[in-house]
Amino acid sequence: MAAHIGSSAPVSTSRSDGPVFPPVSLSAEAAPFTPLAADSWRLGGSSPDVETQFSRCAAKLRALRADSSQLREQLNLLLDQLLSENYNKTLEPNINIRPEDMCSVLKHVSSLVPLSQEHLVIKLCQLVHHLLNQLKVIMDERTLGVLLNYTVGALKVCSTWTHSDVLLALSTIVYGNGTQCHQHLRELLGEDGVLLRYSSPSQPNVELRRVALTCMANICLRIPGQAPLDDQYRSVSFRVFLKSVHSPKPPDTDELFYCTVIQAALKGLQCCLSGGKWKFVGEDLGSILAALKRLMFQGTPGVNVEWPSVLYPTPLPQYEGIPAPKPADTPQSSEPPKDAAGSGKISGNKKRKSRGKEKKASSEESRVDDEEDVGCETVPSPQKGGGREGGRGEGESSSKASGPSLYPSWKKSSSDSEFSDPEGSAQSKLRLYNGRIRQGALHCLLAVVKGLEKRTLYGYWSSLIPDTPIGGPPPLTLITIILKDPSPKVRACALQVLSAILDGSRQFLAVAEDTGAPRKSYTPFSFVLAAAVRELHRALTLALLAETSHQTLTQVIKCLAHLVANAPYHRLRPGLLSPLWKQMRPYVRHRDVNVRVSVLTLYGALVTTRAPLPEIQLLLRQPESAGAGSFTPQDSVLSWRQRDGEATPPTPVNPPQRGSQAHSPHALRTPEELDSAPPWLLQLCMSLVTQPRDDQSDGEGAGAAGGSAALEPSPVRLEALQVMSYLVRGYFSLAQACLSEIGQVSARCLGETEPSVQLHGAKLLEELGMVIIQQYRAENNMPESSRVPMSQVVLFWSDVLSGPLNAALQSEQHPTLQTSACDTLSSILPQAFAQLPDKTQMMCITVLLGLTYSENYLVKTAAVRALGVYILFPCLREDVMFVADTANTILAALDDRSPNVRAKAAWSLGNLTDALIVNMECVGVDFQEELSDMLLLKMLQSATRASADKDRVKSNAVRALGNLLHFLRESQLTRSAFQRPLEDAVLALVKTVQSEATMKVRWNACYALGNAFRNPALPLDSAPWASDAFSSLCNVVSSCKNFKVRIKSAAALAIPADRGCYGDSERFGCVWRSLVKALENSEDTNDFFEYRYSDSLRLTLSHALLHLLGVSRSQDMPALEASLAGDEGRSIKEHLIKYLRAEKGGGGGGGEGAEGEKEAGGDSVTPQQRIEGLQQNLVRLKELEAEGEGREEEERSKETVLDFLEDLLQICKEP
C-alpha cells in the first residue's frame, strides 16, 4: 500500500483530494480526479491551454526513441506533466483532443516504457486511466489490443505492488469491451486467473481486491447493441461477486475501504444480471436475494437482526430473527411505538414541516439540500453502491431500539443529511458509503426483478412486500426503506424496485379478495394478498405525505400508479381509492413538471382500472371543490398556482381556472345538476391542454414575445390528453355532456405544430368515435335517452371532418399522424356517416382510397383497415361501384411485401365478403348479377393464395373463401373459368383444417367450410373435392385437442340441408360415426381451459346427430342402427335428452354453446320447438319405404331407429 502511494507522489501533488483510492472509488465510470472545488483544478488553464499542453507533450513523446540516453528522465517528466492536467469534460466541455491523437500517444508510450521500469509502468497505467476516464474516448481496435497486451504482460512480469495501478488501467481499458478481450479472458478469468486470485475474499490487500472486482465488473458490462460476454466467464464472475457480498469484513480492514469492495461487487452483480438473459442455478436466486436484502439495510439505524443466508420461495411471510434486546435498550425502545406507524409518521411530518419553513427562510440551507441531490447524481449508481454493516459504534447502536422499529431519522434534524458535515469526518463518509451500498443493492435487486419470470418472483413476494402486521415487530421490506431510509436516492431506488415488482402483477393479484366475512379457522391466501394491497396503499400514502425530494416524490406517485393498475379493486372492500383520489388533487399544482406528469399518470390508472368502477364513478360525480380539505404538507412550498379564483365553477365551454379548483367556495347544486356537470378531472385535463399556465414562477418556458402566457409543458399536456382518452373510454356516460368541448380540444391539438400533440388529439377523436359506436350497438340495449343524440353525433363529425383532420390525413411528413387520422375516420358511427353531406362522404372515401397507395406501410395498413370498416356501412355496401373499387384496392394490398399490410388486407377482404353475403340475403339476385364475374374470380384466387400465407393473414383469408363459396351462383360455378379456382379454394380450406396452424386459423377454416355448404349450387354430391371436405371435418371433430375447433367442425357437418349433399351411404355413415365418437370423447381432455367448452361441444354434436337423423334415407338405417342399439345408444340418448331439454344457449357452456347452436341454425330454438322438430322427423321416417335388394334389413334397422326416437320423445315429454 505504501509503495502504491509513493509511486503516485508526482501525481498527488497536483490533486486536491490526496491519494488515488480513498475515499473515491476509481473505475471506468467514476471521475477520480473530480475536485471539491472546480477552481483548484485549473492550474493556470482554460481548455485551449490544456489542449496546447497535451499537444506539446504528445509531440515530445512521439519524438522520443527507445535508444535515447535520457529516455527515463524525459518520460518521467512528460508523464508527470500529462497527469497534472485536468481533462474532465464535465468541468471543461470545450476540451477538444482528438481520439486518434490520444490513442497514438498511448500506443507510442507503451512501446517506450519497458516492463522492467516499474515506476514508469505505474505512471503509464495512471495516464491510461486518467485519459480514457476523463476524455471518454472510444479506442480503436488496434489501440485496445496494444494496451491489453501491455497491461496483461505487466501483471505477469511486474511486482505485486504495481498490480493495483495496472488493474486500474486494465479496468478502464476493458470497460464495455469484454467481448473483444477474448484472447486474454482465460488468463484473467480462467482457472487460477489473476483476477480470480486478487478478487478472492482471502486476498489480504483490500485495494487489490477492490480493483480486481471493478475490472471484472467492467469486463461483464454490456454496452447496448453488443453481444453479451460468454456464459462461462460471466458465470465465473457471478460466483465471485456473490461470494464477495456474502463474505464478512476481515477484522483488520478499515470499514471505508471495505465499503468500496462491496460497491465493486454489487456493480459486478448488476453487470452480470443486466448483460443478457440469466438463469439462476440451485439456490443462487435465494442466495443473491438474501445478500441484497441484507445490504439494502446496510448502515440503517436500528437494524440489528440475524439475516438468513438464503431466502426460500414461500407464500407465507418470512420474518427475520431478532436477537434478544439488551437491558439498556429497554427504556428507550418505548419511545417510537411499534404498532403506531401512523402516529410516528405524523410526528415525523411535524418535524419535516418545520424544516421546510427553515428551508424557505434560509436560502443557504436550501442550497445545501439541493447540492445533496446533485452530489448523488454525479456518482454513477451502479459504481457507487457497495458497503457493509458494522461500522457503527456501540454507543450509536445502543441508542436505538433493538427491533427494526425504524424511526425516520432523516426527518428528525436537517444535520443528518449525507452532505451536511463540512469537515468530511469518517462518520459522515461512512454514512455516505453505506448509502451507496444500499443504493447499489437496490439497483441489483431491480436487475433481478426485471430478469425473473413473474411466477418465480411471486414466490419471494412476502420477503419484499409486507402484509398487514399482526403483532410483533414489522418485517424489514422495501416499504421499510421507502418510509425510513435517510437518503432520497435510496428511497427512489426502493420505489423503482417496488414498481417493477408490481408491474405486470395483475394475474397474481387477481385472486386477492376481502369482501367476504373473515374466516376464523384459517386465513385464505386471497385475504393475505388483499391485506398486502391495503398495506401497500397505507405505506405509499404515508410516503406521499412525508416525501420532500421532488425526484423521489415522482417515484412514489409512479409506484402508486403501478399498484392501482394491477390491483383487483372490484374484489376489495371499497374505500381504498377515495382517499388517494382526493390526496392527489393538490399535487396537480406542484412546482415540478415530473410530479405533475406522474400525478396525471396515476389519475389515468385510476380511471382505467376495472372501468367503470362504482367508487370511481362516485368520485367523478363529486363537484370540483369536494375534498378542498385535502391539503398536502408541502402546500406552503408547492402551491404555486393561484388559489383565490372564481367563486362559481365555469361552464364546460370555458375550462376552469386550475388555480381555483381546490379551494374556491361552491354553490349548492341539485342532484340533477351534479349528474349533468362534467367530471372535475375532465375539466382539469381540458384546461391543462388548452389554458396557459397561471404562474410562470417555476421557470418552465417563458411567455411569448407579446407577453402572452405559455402553455403547460408538452409532457403534461400529452398526459392530460391520455387521461381524457381514458375517461372517454371508461366513463363516457359522465363525459358525454362535454362532447363538443372535447371535440374542440381535439381539433385544437390537431391544428398545432407539434406532432405528438396532434397524434394524441387524433387518438382522442378515435376514442370518442368508438364509444359512440358502442352506445348504438343493438346488443348493448342502451336506452335512447342515454345515448348521444344522432343529430349531435352528425354535427360533431361534420365539425371534425371540416376541421384540421384533413390536414392530418395529408401530412406525409408525419406518417404516424396519418395512420391515427385513418383510424379516426374508421370510428365514425355508420348511421351518422349516412347523414353526412355527400361531399363529406366522398372526401372520406377518396382520401382512404388514395392513402392505400402510400409508401409507408403503417399508413397503408390503416387505410386498408378503414376501407374494411366502411364496406360494412349499410349506405355503402350496396353501392356496386364502391364495392368494386374497394375490392380492387384490397386485392392489390394482399400482394404487398409487408405482412402487416397483408394481414389487414385479408381482414378487410373478409369484411367485404361478409357484406356480399348480407347483400345476397337483403338485396337478392340483382346485386349478384351487377357484380363482375371477373372481379369475383380474382377475389377467389387472391384469397386462395393468401390462405398459404402467415397465420395472421390465413385466418381471415379462409373466412373470405367461405363467404365467396357461399356467394357464387350456379351460372358462375358451371363456367369453365371457375372450375379450377373452385377446386383450389376448397382444397385450400381442407389443407388448413388438417394443418398444424394456430387453432384460430383452423376453426376459421372449419367455419368457412360450413359457410360453403350453405350454397345449394355447390355440387357436394358429385364433386371429387367434396369427399376431402367431409373427411377433414370428420377427422377434426373426433380427434382435435382443441374443443372450439371441434365445435366449429360439428356445426359445419350439420349445415347441408339436403341428404344428397352428404353423398352416398358410406360417406353419410362416416359422418354419423365421427359425430358419435366425438360425443363419446367430449369429456376426454387434460386441459381445464378446454374442459370448459365441453358442454358447448356436446350441444353442437347433439344438434348435428338429430340433423342427420332428420335428413336420413332408408339406405342409411343400418349404419344408424349399429350406433343406436346397445350401450352406445343409451349414451347417445342421454346426451340428446339434455340437448332437447336445454334452454337457449345451452348448459354450462355459456356463450360458446350459443355460438355453436347459432352456426347450426338453432340458437333461438326453444326446447318445445326442438321436440316438435323431433316429432316431424319421426313422422317422416315412418313414411320412408325401403327399396332395392336389402329392403328387409333396412326395414328392420328402421324399426330400431323409430323405437329409439319414440322412446326419446316420450322421455322428453315427461314433466
PDB file of C-alpha atoms in Angstrom, residues 398-477:
ATOM      1  CA  SER A 398     -27.439   1.132  21.837  1.00  0.00           C
ATOM      2  CA  SER A 399     -29.213   4.439  21.446  1.00  0.00           C
ATOM      3  CA  LYS A 400     -31.711   2.809  19.098  1.00  0.00           C
ATOM      4  CA  ALA A 401     -34.409   0.284  19.722  1.00  0.00           C
ATOM      5  CA  SER A 402     -33.167  -3.223  19.214  1.00  0.00           C
ATOM      6  CA  GLY A 403     -36.073  -4.150  16.956  1.00  0.00           C
ATOM      7  CA  PRO A 404     -36.486  -2.859  13.396  1.00  0.00           C
ATOM      8  CA  SER A 405     -38.845  -0.110  14.502  1.00  0.00           C
ATOM      9  CA  LEU A 406     -37.049   2.398  12.326  1.00  0.00           C
ATOM     10  CA  TYR A 407     -37.971   5.948  13.164  1.00  0.00           C
ATOM     11  CA  PRO A 408     -37.425   8.252  10.173  1.00  0.00           C
ATOM     12  CA  SER A 409     -34.187   9.755  11.416  1.00  0.00           C
ATOM     13  CA  TRP A 410     -33.822  11.789   8.222  1.00  0.00           C
ATOM     14  CA  LYS A 411     -36.776  13.865   9.367  1.00  0.00           C
ATOM     15  CA  LYS A 412     -35.515  14.475  12.899  1.00  0.00           C
ATOM     16  CA  SER A 413     -32.900  17.054  12.052  1.00  0.00           C
ATOM     17  CA  SER A 414     -31.520  18.647   8.932  1.00  0.00           C
ATOM     18  CA  SER A 415     -27.999  17.999  10.203  1.00  0.00           C
ATOM     19  CA  ASP A 416     -28.339  14.278   9.416  1.00  0.00           C
ATOM     20  CA  SER A 417     -28.044  14.884   5.662  1.00  0.00           C
ATOM     21  CA  GLU A 418     -25.415  12.867   3.830  1.00  0.00           C
ATOM     22  CA  PHE A 419     -23.588  16.038   2.872  1.00  0.00           C
ATOM     23  CA  SER A 420     -24.208  18.077   5.990  1.00  0.00           C
ATOM     24  CA  ASP A 421     -20.776  17.534   7.602  1.00  0.00           C
ATOM     25  CA  PRO A 422     -18.370  20.131   6.197  1.00  0.00           C
ATOM     26  CA  GLU A 423     -15.338  18.577   7.915  1.00  0.00           C
ATOM     27  CA  GLY A 424     -15.829  15.319   5.995  1.00  0.00           C
ATOM     28  CA  SER A 425     -15.394  13.205   9.084  1.00  0.00           C
ATOM     29  CA  ALA A 426     -15.125   9.440   8.901  1.00  0.00           C
ATOM     30  CA  GLN A 427     -18.599   9.071  10.332  1.00  0.00           C
ATOM     31  CA  SER A 428     -20.219  11.173   7.609  1.00  0.00           C
ATOM     32  CA  LYS A 429     -18.189   9.371   4.939  1.00  0.00           C
ATOM     33  CA  LEU A 430     -19.327   6.073   6.363  1.00  0.00           C
ATOM     34  CA  ARG A 431     -22.943   7.215   6.138  1.00  0.00           C
ATOM     35  CA  LEU A 432     -22.299   8.259   2.547  1.00  0.00           C
ATOM     36  CA  TYR A 433     -20.670   4.946   1.631  1.00  0.00           C
ATOM     37  CA  ASN A 434     -23.380   2.925   3.346  1.00  0.00           C
ATOM     38  CA  GLY A 435     -25.991   4.884   1.411  1.00  0.00           C
ATOM     39  CA  ARG A 436     -24.200   4.000  -1.820  1.00  0.00           C
ATOM     40  CA  ILE A 437     -24.165   0.353  -0.772  1.00  0.00           C
ATOM     41  CA  ARG A 438     -27.906   0.405  -0.174  1.00  0.00           C
ATOM     42  CA  GLN A 439     -28.414   2.131  -3.495  1.00  0.00           C
ATOM     43  CA  GLY A 440     -26.228  -0.403  -5.313  1.00  0.00           C
ATOM     44  CA  ALA A 441     -28.019  -3.322  -3.667  1.00  0.00           C
ATOM     45  CA  LEU A 442     -31.354  -1.958  -4.807  1.00  0.00           C
ATOM     46  CA  HIS A 443     -30.045  -1.492  -8.348  1.00  0.00           C
ATOM     47  CA  CYS A 444     -29.012  -5.154  -8.329  1.00  0.00           C
ATOM     48  CA  LEU A 445     -32.389  -6.159  -6.954  1.00  0.00           C
ATOM     49  CA  LEU A 446     -34.042  -4.194  -9.763  1.00  0.00           C
ATOM     50  CA  ALA A 447     -31.970  -6.134 -12.311  1.00  0.00           C
ATOM     51  CA  VAL A 448     -33.022  -9.407 -10.626  1.00  0.00           C
ATOM     52  CA  VAL A 449     -36.705  -8.438 -10.676  1.00  0.00           C
ATOM     53  CA  LYS A 450     -36.606  -7.447 -14.340  1.00  0.00           C
ATOM     54  CA  GLY A 451     -34.799 -10.628 -15.323  1.00  0.00           C
ATOM     55  CA  LEU A 452     -37.047 -13.079 -13.458  1.00  0.00           C
ATOM     56  CA  GLU A 453     -40.255 -14.623 -14.667  1.00  0.00           C
ATOM     57  CA  LYS A 454     -43.184 -13.197 -12.766  1.00  0.00           C
ATOM     58  CA  ARG A 455     -44.311 -16.583 -11.471  1.00  0.00           C
ATOM     59  CA  THR A 456     -40.846 -17.185  -9.961  1.00  0.00           C
ATOM     60  CA  LEU A 457     -40.734 -13.730  -8.427  1.00  0.00           C
ATOM     61  CA  TYR A 458     -44.090 -14.149  -6.688  1.00  0.00           C
ATOM     62  CA  GLY A 459     -42.610 -16.881  -4.507  1.00  0.00           C
ATOM     63  CA  TYR A 460     -40.463 -14.219  -2.819  1.00  0.00           C
ATOM     64  CA  TRP A 461     -43.254 -11.653  -2.564  1.00  0.00           C
ATOM     65  CA  SER A 462     -43.541 -11.921   1.230  1.00  0.00           C
ATOM     66  CA  SER A 463     -39.800 -11.283   1.653  1.00  0.00           C
ATOM     67  CA  LEU A 464     -40.018  -7.970  -0.169  1.00  0.00           C
ATOM     68  CA  ILE A 465     -43.571  -6.707   0.424  1.00  0.00           C
ATOM     69  CA  PRO A 466     -45.391  -6.840   3.782  1.00  0.00           C
ATOM     70  CA  ASP A 467     -48.978  -7.659   4.521  1.00  0.00           C
ATOM     71  CA  THR A 468     -50.850  -6.188   7.480  1.00  0.00           C
ATOM     72  CA  PRO A 469     -48.674  -6.743  10.579  1.00  0.00           C
ATOM     73  CA  ILE A 470     -50.360  -8.899  13.221  1.00  0.00           C
ATOM     74  CA  GLY A 471     -48.474  -8.061  16.393  1.00  0.00           C
ATOM     75  CA  GLY A 472     -44.733  -8.245  16.884  1.00  0.00           C
ATOM     76  CA  PRO A 473     -42.126  -6.161  15.111  1.00  0.00           C
ATOM     77  CA  PRO A 474     -42.831  -5.274  11.472  1.00  0.00           C
ATOM     78  CA  PRO A 475     -40.778  -7.152   8.868  1.00  0.00           C
ATOM     79  CA  LEU A 476     -37.916  -5.488   7.052  1.00  0.00           C
ATOM     80  CA  THR A 477     -39.106  -4.976   3.482  1.00  0.00           C
TER      81      THR A 477
END
